[in-house]
Tab-separated table of C-alpha atoms and ligand atoms in Angstrom:
chain	number	residue	atom	x	y	z
A	1	MET	CA	0.202	0.023	-0.416
A	2	SER	CA	1.570	3.408	-1.168
A	3	THR	CA	1.857	6.133	0.934
A	4	PRO	CA	-1.020	8.528	0.573
A	5	ALA	CA	-0.284	11.767	-1.376
A	6	LEU	CA	-0.953	14.867	0.456
A	7	LEU	CA	-2.221	18.160	-0.913
A	8	LYS	CA	-2.469	21.685	0.943
A	9	ILE	CA	-5.182	23.463	0.274
A	10	ASP	CA	-5.614	26.952	2.913
A	11	ASP	CA	-4.539	25.605	5.897
A	12	LYS	CA	-6.014	21.798	5.639
A	13	GLU	CA	-3.897	18.725	4.762
A	14	ILE	CA	-6.159	16.750	2.311
A	15	ALA	CA	-4.767	13.010	1.656
A	16	CYS	CA	-5.283	11.393	-1.322
A	17	PRO	CA	-5.237	6.988	-1.928
A	18	ILE	CA	-2.539	6.315	-4.838
A	19	MET	CA	-3.156	4.062	-7.207
A	20	THR	CA	-1.068	1.694	-8.981
A	21	GLY	CA	-1.801	0.005	-12.059
A	22	THR	CA	-0.101	-3.334	-12.815
A	23	GLU	CA	2.491	-2.042	-15.562
A	24	GLY	CA	3.321	0.732	-12.836
A	25	GLU	CA	1.156	4.038	-14.170
A	26	LYS	CA	0.324	5.474	-11.089
A	27	ALA	CA	-2.529	7.806	-10.261
A	28	ILE	CA	-3.672	10.198	-7.279
A	29	ASP	CA	-7.512	8.932	-6.577
A	30	ALA	CA	-9.273	12.357	-6.345
A	31	ARG	CA	-13.097	10.749	-6.023
A	32	ASN	CA	-13.417	12.110	-2.646
A	33	LEU	CA	-11.447	15.533	-2.535
A	34	ARG	CA	-14.798	17.480	-3.796
A	35	LYS	CA	-17.280	16.550	-0.849
A	36	ASP	CA	-14.289	16.625	1.115
A	37	THR	CA	-13.120	20.089	0.082
A	38	GLY	CA	-15.232	21.836	-2.612
A	39	TYR	CA	-12.398	21.354	-4.932
A	40	ILE	CA	-11.857	19.466	-8.172
A	41	PHE	CA	-9.147	19.250	-10.756
A	42	TYR	CA	-8.819	20.716	-13.860
A	43	ASP	CA	-8.205	19.414	-16.818
A	44	GLN	CA	-9.770	20.348	-20.113
A	45	GLY	CA	-9.622	17.669	-22.414
A	46	TYR	CA	-8.896	15.204	-20.235
A	47	GLY	CA	-5.350	14.784	-20.897
A	48	ASN	CA	-4.201	14.376	-17.549
A	49	THR	CA	-6.979	12.428	-16.166
A	50	GLY	CA	-7.732	8.746	-16.031
A	51	SER	CA	-11.977	8.020	-16.254
A	52	CYS	CA	-11.688	4.681	-15.653
A	53	GLU	CA	-9.741	1.052	-14.960
A	54	SER	CA	-9.376	-1.097	-17.802
A	55	ALA	CA	-7.809	-4.318	-18.797
A	56	ILE	CA	-8.046	-4.060	-22.014
A	57	THR	CA	-4.977	-1.960	-23.738
A	58	PHE	CA	-1.969	-0.765	-21.836
A	59	LEU	CA	0.108	2.576	-23.848
A	60	ASP	CA	2.789	4.181	-22.930
A	61	GLY	CA	3.255	7.110	-25.443
A	62	ASP	CA	6.845	8.253	-23.820
A	63	ASN	CA	8.207	4.789	-25.016
A	64	GLY	CA	5.943	3.832	-28.207
A	65	ILE	CA	4.944	0.717	-26.278
A	66	LEU	CA	1.106	-0.453	-26.995
A	67	ARG	CA	-0.358	-4.007	-26.135
A	68	HIS	CA	-3.600	-5.859	-25.702
A	69	ARG	CA	-4.335	-7.666	-22.713
A	70	GLY	CA	-0.361	-8.184	-22.658
A	71	TYR	CA	0.281	-9.576	-26.542
A	72	ALA	CA	2.771	-6.813	-28.107
A	73	ILE	CA	1.330	-5.027	-30.977
A	74	ASP	CA	4.115	-6.235	-33.530
A	75	GLN	CA	3.839	-9.847	-32.556
A	76	LEU	CA	0.088	-9.816	-32.560
A	77	ALA	CA	0.790	-7.762	-36.311
A	78	ALA	CA	3.210	-10.586	-37.572
A	79	HIS	CA	1.029	-13.742	-36.020
A	80	SER	CA	-2.167	-12.890	-35.772
A	81	THR	CA	-5.265	-11.828	-37.346
A	82	PHE	CA	-7.923	-9.401	-37.040
A	83	VAL	CA	-10.872	-11.660	-36.337
A	84	GLU	CA	-8.546	-13.260	-33.714
A	85	THR	CA	-7.063	-10.011	-32.242
A	86	ALA	CA	-11.044	-9.079	-32.051
A	87	TYR	CA	-11.761	-12.030	-29.866
A	88	LEU	CA	-8.014	-11.146	-27.457
A	89	VAL	CA	-9.631	-8.055	-27.188
A	90	ILE	CA	-13.419	-8.188	-26.252
A	91	TYR	CA	-12.824	-11.961	-24.054
A	92	GLY	CA	-9.195	-10.973	-22.956
A	93	GLU	CA	-7.698	-14.336	-23.739
A	94	LEU	CA	-6.727	-15.306	-27.160
A	95	PRO	CA	-9.204	-18.281	-28.381
A	96	ASN	CA	-8.444	-21.863	-28.463
A	97	PRO	CA	-9.172	-23.628	-31.336
A	98	LYS	CA	-12.435	-24.155	-30.556
A	99	GLN	CA	-13.438	-20.189	-29.337
A	100	ARG	CA	-12.054	-19.502	-32.232
A	101	LYS	CA	-14.504	-21.618	-34.578
A	102	GLN	CA	-17.475	-20.327	-32.428
A	103	PHE	CA	-16.717	-17.266	-32.168
A	104	GLY	CA	-16.146	-17.050	-36.171
A	105	ASP	CA	-19.148	-19.172	-36.961
A	106	LEU	CA	-20.741	-16.270	-34.987
A	107	LEU	CA	-19.238	-13.504	-37.432
A	108	ARG	CA	-20.471	-15.556	-40.649
A	109	GLN	CA	-24.103	-16.361	-39.067
A	110	ASN	CA	-24.444	-12.553	-38.719
A	111	ALA	CA	-22.789	-11.091	-41.344
A	112	HIS	CA	-26.246	-9.996	-43.075
A	113	VAL	CA	-28.336	-7.170	-42.830
A	114	GLU	CA	-32.203	-7.514	-42.933
A	115	THR	CA	-34.069	-6.610	-46.116
A	116	GLN	CA	-36.017	-4.081	-44.316
A	117	MET	CA	-33.130	-2.961	-42.914
A	118	GLN	CA	-31.796	-2.217	-45.923
A	119	ARG	CA	-34.365	0.116	-47.297
A	120	LEU	CA	-32.985	2.614	-44.732
A	121	PHE	CA	-30.070	3.227	-47.524
A	122	GLU	CA	-33.661	4.507	-49.611
A	123	GLY	CA	-33.572	7.384	-47.449
A	124	TYR	CA	-29.414	8.533	-47.711
A	125	PRO	CA	-28.911	10.847	-50.406
A	126	LYS	CA	-25.743	9.461	-52.292
A	127	ASP	CA	-23.817	11.917	-50.955
A	128	THR	CA	-24.108	11.548	-47.498
A	129	PRO	CA	-20.876	10.940	-45.953
A	130	PRO	CA	-20.073	7.494	-45.137
A	131	MET	CA	-19.660	8.362	-41.186
A	132	ALA	CA	-22.978	10.214	-40.953
A	133	MET	CA	-24.816	6.500	-42.495
A	134	LEU	CA	-22.934	3.952	-40.622
A	135	ALA	CA	-23.585	5.749	-37.756
A	136	SER	CA	-27.068	5.992	-38.251
A	137	LEU	CA	-27.682	2.157	-39.451
A	138	VAL	CA	-25.714	1.313	-35.862
A	139	ALA	CA	-27.709	3.142	-33.867
A	140	SER	CA	-30.463	0.797	-36.144
A	141	LEU	CA	-29.912	-1.882	-35.258
A	142	ALA	CA	-31.819	-1.820	-31.696
A	143	GLY	CA	-35.081	-1.415	-33.364
A	144	TYR	CA	-33.986	-4.583	-35.653
A	145	TYR	CA	-32.800	-6.123	-32.488
A	146	PRO	CA	-34.612	-5.408	-29.366
A	147	ASP	CA	-33.914	-8.091	-27.528
A	148	LEU	CA	-30.283	-7.696	-27.560
A	149	ALA	CA	-30.320	-4.174	-26.620
A	150	THR	CA	-32.868	-3.785	-23.444
A	151	ASN	CA	-30.937	-0.703	-21.753
A	152	ASN	CA	-30.579	-2.998	-18.656
A	153	PHE	CA	-27.091	-4.193	-18.181
A	154	GLU	CA	-28.005	-7.625	-16.863
A	155	LYS	CA	-30.429	-8.501	-19.636
A	156	ASP	CA	-28.016	-7.525	-22.479
A	157	LEU	CA	-24.797	-9.017	-20.803
A	158	GLN	CA	-26.559	-12.618	-21.222
A	159	GLN	CA	-26.787	-11.694	-25.132
A	160	PHE	CA	-23.239	-9.954	-25.177
A	161	ASP	CA	-21.788	-12.982	-27.170
A	162	LEU	CA	-24.285	-12.543	-29.886
A	163	SER	CA	-24.569	-8.538	-30.078
A	164	ALA	CA	-20.836	-8.220	-30.183
A	165	ALA	CA	-20.506	-10.621	-32.914
A	166	MET	CA	-23.460	-8.690	-34.779
A	167	ALA	CA	-21.210	-5.839	-34.087
A	168	ILE	CA	-18.240	-6.345	-35.941
A	169	SER	CA	-20.043	-8.334	-38.801
A	170	LYS	CA	-22.910	-6.103	-39.222
A	171	ILE	CA	-20.301	-2.840	-39.110
A	172	ARG	CA	-18.360	-4.538	-41.709
A	173	THR	CA	-21.501	-5.763	-43.680
A	174	LEU	CA	-22.793	-2.099	-43.223
A	175	GLY	CA	-19.584	-0.310	-44.686
A	176	ALA	CA	-19.411	-2.195	-47.609
A	177	MET	CA	-23.140	-1.761	-48.250
A	178	ILE	CA	-22.608	2.313	-47.802
A	179	TYR	CA	-19.522	2.185	-50.214
A	180	ARG	CA	-21.995	0.737	-52.765
A	181	HIS	CA	-25.067	2.863	-51.836
A	182	THR	CA	-22.764	5.954	-53.255
A	183	ARG	CA	-21.412	4.329	-55.973
A	184	GLY	CA	-24.576	3.414	-57.506
A	185	LEU	CA	-23.783	-0.103	-57.202
A	186	PRO	CA	-26.672	-3.340	-55.875
A	187	PHE	CA	-25.652	-4.725	-52.598
A	188	MET	CA	-24.369	-8.141	-52.611
A	189	HIS	CA	-25.260	-10.841	-50.537
A	190	PRO	CA	-22.706	-12.145	-47.731
A	191	LYS	CA	-21.299	-15.490	-48.582
A	192	ASP	CA	-19.727	-17.911	-46.206
A	193	LEU	CA	-15.962	-17.153	-46.353
A	194	PRO	CA	-13.599	-15.826	-43.281
A	195	PHE	CA	-14.618	-12.056	-42.359
A	196	CYS	CA	-11.780	-9.821	-44.619
A	197	ASP	CA	-12.121	-12.134	-47.647
A	198	ASN	CA	-16.088	-11.183	-47.358
A	199	PHE	CA	-15.550	-8.043	-46.881
A	200	LEU	CA	-13.679	-7.607	-50.277
A	201	HIS	CA	-16.466	-9.813	-51.749
A	202	LEU	CA	-19.343	-7.573	-50.494
A	203	MET	CA	-17.224	-4.748	-51.968
A	204	PHE	CA	-15.970	-5.378	-55.066
A	205	SER	CA	-18.090	-8.453	-56.202
A	206	GLU	CA	-20.597	-7.676	-59.899
A	207	PRO	CA	-24.011	-9.660	-60.223
A	208	TYR	CA	-22.397	-11.951	-62.203
A	209	GLN	CA	-18.768	-12.205	-61.643
A	210	ASP	CA	-17.256	-12.747	-58.086
A	211	TYR	CA	-14.218	-10.209	-56.577
A	212	VAL	CA	-11.524	-13.249	-56.266
A	213	ALA	CA	-9.021	-11.709	-53.269
A	214	ILE	CA	-5.660	-12.410	-54.223
A	215	PRO	CA	-4.207	-13.486	-50.549
A	216	GLU	CA	-1.688	-10.469	-50.303
A	217	VAL	CA	-4.290	-8.126	-50.226
A	218	THR	CA	-6.069	-10.143	-47.956
A	219	ASN	CA	-3.591	-9.858	-45.600
A	220	ALA	CA	-3.023	-6.671	-45.973
A	221	LEU	CA	-5.843	-5.671	-44.904
A	222	ASN	CA	-6.688	-7.682	-42.500
A	223	LEU	CA	-3.319	-6.208	-40.597
A	224	ILE	CA	-4.738	-3.064	-40.986
A	225	LEU	CA	-7.731	-3.753	-39.115
A	226	LEU	CA	-6.041	-5.482	-36.566
A	227	MET	CA	-3.332	-1.473	-36.113
A	228	HIS	CA	-6.970	-0.627	-35.413
A	229	ALA	CA	-8.729	-2.908	-32.695
A	230	ASP	CA	-8.319	-0.845	-30.263
A	231	HIS	CA	-6.361	2.361	-28.111
A	232	GLU	CA	-6.915	2.565	-24.429
A	233	GLN	CA	-9.080	5.630	-23.629
A	234	ASN	CA	-8.861	8.129	-27.475
A	235	CYS	CA	-12.196	10.519	-28.371
A	236	SER	CA	-14.583	7.478	-29.461
A	237	THR	CA	-13.599	4.624	-27.013
A	238	SER	CA	-14.522	7.498	-24.120
A	239	THR	CA	-17.376	8.152	-26.138
A	240	VAL	CA	-18.644	4.760	-26.223
A	241	ARG	CA	-17.913	4.785	-22.363
A	242	MET	CA	-19.308	7.595	-21.631
A	243	VAL	CA	-22.869	6.797	-23.280
A	244	GLY	CA	-22.775	3.282	-21.675
A	245	SER	CA	-22.067	4.494	-18.577
A	246	SER	CA	-25.887	6.182	-18.664
A	247	GLY	CA	-27.175	2.242	-18.896
A	248	ALA	CA	-27.625	2.385	-22.928
A	249	ASN	CA	-27.164	-0.993	-25.319
A	250	LEU	CA	-24.282	-1.795	-27.230
A	251	PHE	CA	-25.379	-0.577	-30.252
A	252	THR	CA	-26.675	2.641	-29.410
A	253	SER	CA	-22.810	3.001	-27.681
A	254	LEU	CA	-21.150	2.042	-30.353
A	255	ALA	CA	-23.269	4.220	-33.016
A	256	ALA	CA	-22.234	7.790	-30.428
A	257	GLY	CA	-18.532	5.495	-30.760
A	258	ILE	CA	-18.392	6.035	-34.582
A	259	ALA	CA	-20.060	9.599	-34.382
A	260	ALA	CA	-16.760	10.679	-32.224
A	261	LEU	CA	-14.682	8.818	-34.415
A	262	SER	CA	-15.844	11.122	-37.838
A	263	GLY	CA	-14.039	14.158	-36.742
A	264	PRO	CA	-10.911	15.091	-38.656
A	265	LEU	CA	-8.835	15.227	-35.433
A	266	HIS	CA	-9.431	11.554	-35.137
A	267	GLY	CA	-10.862	9.124	-37.370
A	268	GLY	CA	-11.134	11.535	-40.781
A	269	ALA	CA	-7.453	11.796	-39.877
A	270	ASN	CA	-5.996	8.884	-42.932
A	271	ALA	CA	-8.401	10.674	-45.206
A	272	ALA	CA	-6.843	14.363	-44.385
A	273	VAL	CA	-3.697	12.740	-45.012
A	274	MET	CA	-4.369	11.142	-48.690
A	275	GLN	CA	-5.907	14.873	-49.435
A	276	MET	CA	-2.635	16.246	-48.092
A	277	LEU	CA	-0.013	14.043	-50.260
A	278	GLN	CA	-2.320	14.353	-53.426
A	279	SER	CA	-2.050	18.168	-53.179
A	280	ILE	CA	1.425	18.563	-52.719
A	281	HIS	CA	1.407	15.626	-56.033
A	282	ASP	CA	-0.924	18.309	-57.844
A	283	GLU	CA	1.362	21.317	-56.660
A	284	GLY	CA	4.463	19.368	-58.037
A	285	ASP	CA	5.553	20.135	-54.661
A	286	ASP	CA	8.403	17.183	-53.144
A	287	GLY	CA	6.628	18.885	-49.558
A	288	THR	CA	9.402	20.939	-48.869
A	289	ARG	CA	6.809	24.410	-49.063
A	290	PHE	CA	4.265	22.268	-46.908
A	291	ILE	CA	6.888	21.574	-44.114
A	292	ALA	CA	7.122	25.086	-44.143
A	293	ALA	CA	3.838	25.917	-43.405
A	294	ALA	CA	3.412	23.324	-41.302
A	295	LYS	CA	5.830	24.446	-39.243
A	296	GLY	CA	3.761	27.804	-38.512
A	297	GLY	CA	1.568	26.628	-36.042
A	298	SER	CA	-1.595	27.270	-38.176
A	299	LYS	CA	-4.019	24.285	-36.580
A	300	SER	CA	-5.401	24.162	-40.663
A	301	ASN	CA	-1.317	23.908	-41.988
A	302	ARG	CA	-0.837	20.472	-39.942
A	303	LEU	CA	1.634	18.144	-41.308
A	304	MET	CA	-1.234	15.921	-41.229
A	305	GLY	CA	-0.853	12.243	-40.457
A	306	PHE	CA	1.814	13.319	-37.839
A	307	GLY	CA	1.378	14.110	-33.600
A	308	HIS	CA	-0.074	12.249	-31.597
A	309	ALA	CA	-2.281	12.982	-28.269
A	310	VAL	CA	-0.320	10.499	-26.439
A	311	TYR	CA	2.470	9.457	-28.310
A	312	ARG	CA	5.675	11.257	-27.897
A	313	ASN	CA	7.251	8.758	-29.700
A	314	PHE	CA	7.278	6.595	-32.730
A	315	ASP	CA	3.488	5.103	-32.666
A	316	PRO	CA	4.404	0.876	-33.028
A	317	ARG	CA	1.396	0.807	-35.537
A	318	ALA	CA	3.181	3.226	-37.906
A	319	LYS	CA	5.948	1.237	-38.024
A	320	VAL	CA	4.634	-1.736	-39.039
A	321	ILE	CA	1.915	0.279	-41.357
A	322	GLY	CA	4.856	2.103	-42.984
A	323	GLU	CA	6.828	-1.098	-43.971
A	324	ALA	CA	3.785	-3.112	-44.898
A	325	CYS	CA	3.160	-0.443	-47.623
A	326	GLY	CA	6.323	-1.226	-49.592
A	327	VAL	CA	5.494	-4.913	-49.621
A	328	VAL	CA	1.918	-4.947	-49.744
A	329	LEU	CA	2.376	-2.122	-53.095
A	330	LYS	CA	5.730	-4.521	-54.405
A	331	LYS	CA	3.356	-7.853	-54.514
A	332	LEU	CA	0.186	-5.721	-55.921
A	333	GLY	CA	2.918	-5.262	-58.889
A	334	LYS	CA	2.007	-1.243	-58.097
A	335	SER	CA	3.824	2.156	-57.155
A	336	ASP	CA	1.991	4.918	-56.016
A	337	PRO	CA	3.581	8.626	-56.254
A	338	LEU	CA	2.071	9.474	-53.270
A	339	LEU	CA	3.854	7.091	-51.101
A	340	ASP	CA	7.426	8.365	-52.091
A	341	ILE	CA	6.139	11.915	-50.876
A	342	ALA	CA	5.002	10.486	-47.707
A	343	GLN	CA	8.471	8.807	-47.314
A	344	ASN	CA	10.194	12.040	-47.843
A	345	LEU	CA	7.549	14.022	-45.898
A	346	GLU	CA	8.883	11.848	-42.841
A	347	GLN	CA	12.420	11.607	-43.609
A	348	ALA	CA	12.783	15.419	-43.703
A	349	ALA	CA	10.465	15.771	-40.980
A	350	LEU	CA	12.312	13.586	-38.332
A	351	LYS	CA	15.500	15.720	-39.596
A	352	ASP	CA	13.507	19.043	-38.544
A	353	ASP	CA	14.165	20.972	-35.486
A	354	TYR	CA	10.468	21.906	-35.183
A	355	PHE	CA	8.773	18.319	-35.523
A	356	ILE	CA	11.644	16.384	-32.989
A	357	SER	CA	11.579	19.574	-30.297
A	358	ARG	CA	7.757	19.095	-30.208
A	359	LYS	CA	8.301	15.092	-30.537
A	360	LEU	CA	6.304	14.638	-33.516
A	361	TYR	CA	6.268	11.292	-35.757
A	362	PRO	CA	4.111	9.513	-37.909
A	363	ASN	CA	0.815	8.641	-36.130
A	364	VAL	CA	-1.057	5.321	-37.770
A	365	ASP	CA	-2.801	6.827	-40.243
A	366	PHE	CA	0.117	8.301	-41.743
A	367	TYR	CA	0.794	5.345	-44.128
A	368	SER	CA	-2.980	3.342	-44.060
A	369	GLY	CA	-4.543	5.421	-46.530
A	370	ILE	CA	-1.514	4.642	-48.967
A	371	ILE	CA	-2.917	0.398	-47.944
A	372	PHE	CA	-6.277	1.841	-48.365
A	373	ARG	CA	-5.880	2.974	-52.063
A	374	ALA	CA	-3.733	0.184	-52.983
A	375	LEU	CA	-6.248	-2.033	-52.199
A	376	GLY	CA	-9.079	0.182	-54.312
A	377	ILE	CA	-10.276	1.792	-51.146
A	378	PRO	CA	-11.308	5.113	-52.326
A	379	THR	CA	-10.553	8.011	-49.317
A	380	ASN	CA	-14.122	8.629	-48.409
A	381	MET	CA	-14.457	5.316	-46.586
A	382	PHE	CA	-11.425	5.529	-44.924
A	383	THR	CA	-12.829	6.055	-41.554
A	384	VAL	CA	-15.378	3.896	-41.881
A	385	MET	CA	-12.770	0.901	-42.330
A	386	PHE	CA	-11.242	2.644	-39.164
A	387	ALA	CA	-14.430	1.985	-37.509
A	388	ILE	CA	-14.583	-1.281	-38.671
A	389	GLY	CA	-11.184	-2.000	-37.278
A	390	ARG	CA	-11.669	-0.306	-34.354
A	391	SER	CA	-15.116	-1.925	-33.068
A	392	PRO	CA	-13.662	-4.887	-31.187
A	393	GLY	CA	-12.337	-2.495	-28.717
A	394	TRP	CA	-15.119	-0.530	-28.651
A	395	ILE	CA	-16.952	-3.337	-27.840
A	396	ALA	CA	-14.710	-4.454	-25.329
A	397	ASN	CA	-14.733	-1.234	-23.518
A	398	TRP	CA	-19.078	-1.069	-23.661
A	399	ARG	CA	-18.859	-4.790	-21.829
A	400	GLU	CA	-16.447	-3.477	-18.795
A	401	VAL	CA	-18.647	-0.631	-18.861
A	402	ALA	CA	-21.653	-2.754	-17.876
A	403	SER	CA	-20.187	-5.460	-15.840
A	404	ASN	CA	-18.591	-3.150	-13.593
A	405	PRO	CA	-20.898	-3.389	-10.442
A	406	LYS	CA	-19.845	-0.561	-8.533
A	407	GLY	CA	-19.569	1.912	-12.123
A	408	ARG	CA	-21.302	5.419	-12.220
A	409	ILE	CA	-22.890	7.434	-14.656
A	410	TYR	CA	-20.277	9.476	-16.401
A	411	ARG	CA	-20.505	12.995	-15.087
A	412	PRO	CA	-17.695	15.093	-15.304
A	413	ARG	CA	-17.597	18.948	-13.474
A	414	GLN	CA	-16.552	21.993	-14.992
A	415	ILE	CA	-15.616	25.628	-13.866
A	416	TYR	CA	-18.529	27.927	-14.364
A	417	VAL	CA	-17.326	31.344	-16.365
A	418	GLY	CA	-20.510	32.405	-17.702
A	419	PRO	CA	-21.898	35.420	-16.344
A	420	VAL	CA	-22.898	36.040	-12.515
A	421	LYS	CA	-27.071	36.505	-11.597
A	422	ARG	CA	-28.621	38.629	-13.103
A	423	ASP	CA	-32.044	39.804	-13.165
A	424	TYR	CA	-34.498	38.633	-16.284
A	425	VAL	CA	-34.676	42.543	-18.801
A	426	PRO	CA	-38.047	42.528	-20.300
A	427	MET	CA	-38.087	42.744	-24.013
A	428	ALA	CA	-39.012	46.471	-24.410
A	429	GLN	CA	-35.932	47.318	-22.014
A	430	ARG	CA	-33.435	45.626	-23.995
A	431	GLY	CA	-30.947	47.737	-26.563
B	501	LIG	N1	2.306	19.123	-37.771
B	501	LIG	C1	2.684	20.862	-37.316
B	501	LIG	N2	2.444	20.771	-35.606
B	501	LIG	C2	1.974	20.000	-35.010
B	501	LIG	C3	1.300	18.933	-35.396
B	501	LIG	C4	1.317	18.831	-36.629
B	501	LIG	N3	0.673	17.430	-37.437
B	501	LIG	N4	0.490	18.617	-33.837
B	501	LIG	C5	0.842	19.416	-33.422
B	501	LIG	N5	1.532	20.251	-33.540
B	501	LIG	C6	2.524	21.302	-32.922
B	501	LIG	C7	1.264	22.152	-32.278
B	501	LIG	O1	1.344	23.214	-33.172
B	501	LIG	C8	2.001	22.611	-31.311
B	501	LIG	O2	3.568	23.479	-31.248
B	501	LIG	P1	3.541	25.095	-30.570
B	501	LIG	O3	3.662	23.870	-28.827
B	501	LIG	O4	4.533	25.424	-30.886
B	501	LIG	O5	2.164	25.320	-30.239
B	501	LIG	C9	2.534	21.469	-30.458
B	501	LIG	O6	2.917	20.601	-31.727
B	501	LIG	C10	1.684	20.722	-29.503
B	501	LIG	O7	0.887	20.584	-30.385
B	501	LIG	P2	-0.949	20.418	-29.581
B	501	LIG	O8	-2.144	20.709	-30.490
B	501	LIG	O9	-0.406	20.477	-28.337
B	501	LIG	O10	-0.159	18.202	-29.831
B	501	LIG	P3	-2.050	17.695	-29.230
B	501	LIG	O11	-1.213	16.704	-28.447
B	501	LIG	O12	-2.887	18.222	-28.771
B	501	LIG	O13	-2.525	17.154	-30.563
B	501	LIG	C11	-2.788	16.377	-32.124
B	501	LIG	C12	-2.477	15.733	-30.940
B	501	LIG	C13	-4.260	16.292	-32.813
B	501	LIG	C14	-3.199	14.552	-33.475
B	501	LIG	C15	-2.042	17.035	-33.287
B	501	LIG	O14	-0.740	16.419	-33.246
B	501	LIG	C16	-2.610	17.176	-35.020
B	501	LIG	O15	-3.470	18.000	-35.234
B	501	LIG	N6	-1.941	15.965	-35.510
B	501	LIG	C17	-2.568	15.802	-37.127
B	501	LIG	C18	-3.792	14.940	-37.149
B	501	LIG	C19	-4.100	13.793	-37.130
B	501	LIG	O16	-3.089	13.056	-37.882
B	501	LIG	N7	-4.456	13.097	-36.140
B	501	LIG	C20	-4.537	11.978	-36.287
B	501	LIG	C21	-4.484	11.350	-34.783
B	501	LIG	S1	-4.518	9.814	-34.451
B	501	LIG	C22	-5.796	9.074	-34.040
B	501	LIG	O17	-6.431	9.649	-34.240
B	501	LIG	C23	-6.124	7.609	-35.064
């Protein structure tokens, strides 16, 4: 038991317990501070606040470490698949052969989208942003499967295996349907195929011509989804937990996570990277002008795909994806001028004092778009791909919230800085 931290406010000394995580992470337990003193801790954006205890993912941003349930991301990248890692993230252990088969069967059995639900697409204009469609479609699952979405933790957890598999599988299918809807193509029915092959079929098959995936494409897709499987308390995952903490069912909580992911500083960054690389290419720049502008300090000129809210070192996922990029393009016999620009930008930024002194390194999004592009996935679908990959992490986090008997609703405090009390002014007296 560590000695408590002592906080002195005016003449009063308050002892706050110290908490230590399994990897030695330390926190000051301030839960009773307001009750004991009337003070709260101020931490805009929660950058230094532990909002929960979690056994899913360990992230050490200073040292570039990412582990799911104790397994390092580079080992999972080398040996695992997206589906196996999804099971690990959700259930806490690598599956044995029987568990892996049962999980795979559940994913396959729940890949389809009901005919009635398919009609929802008729209401979306073709140019509806894909993430807006995905968020509302996933929220609708609560309407199509009300028995799995009762907003009662005990009942929802009894059906968790089914709702979790359904969410992962259908988010993948809905993602492919969104792509086809925006292109005016007919939907394909899922087949009895492995997860990633089925996604490629749902995306790219034609009514009389099945898409035949080459192993390099399936492997690259597997890798990239696995790389996104979970990432600790980021904006969308914290959103899932926050919404879930109110008692909301899994599907509703996931829809909120998808909405949070859609912003350009979070899941939208991979598309922003591609737009940046394309505009550098179109202007005939080698990136020099862009780097000079990015150093100006304006948020709108940032080097997209660089920097991270928690990593002050290489994002370990960026290393794996960066290496995979070259390999995939070579195996597909493709070259991409945007990959050359990205590599030049990375080399230039890593030598530049502005980026070195601020510890700005490539993040997961810097190279992922180039792989998506090589697989034939258009830029406006990149964030949907991220959502498909992130679904296991959101589900695992919702489950932690729902299964915690001591959990409470997420309800931060604030420092009010608005007008002090004043009297109502009748309309006739307002200037
Ligand atoms: N390009 C240029 N300068 C940058 C960049 C960048 N990409 N990122 C941060 N900086 C600078 C800031 O201007 C600031 O400089 P200053 O100290 O002179 O004011 C300094 O680095 C620190 O920046 P913060 O905003 O404090 O960094 P923060 O940790 O809040 O932001 C973020 C992290 C939002 C990811 C930021 O680095 C960024 O905007 N990156 C580009 C967008 C991006 O790639 N997002 C994807 C993140 S990964 C993900 O969500 C999966």
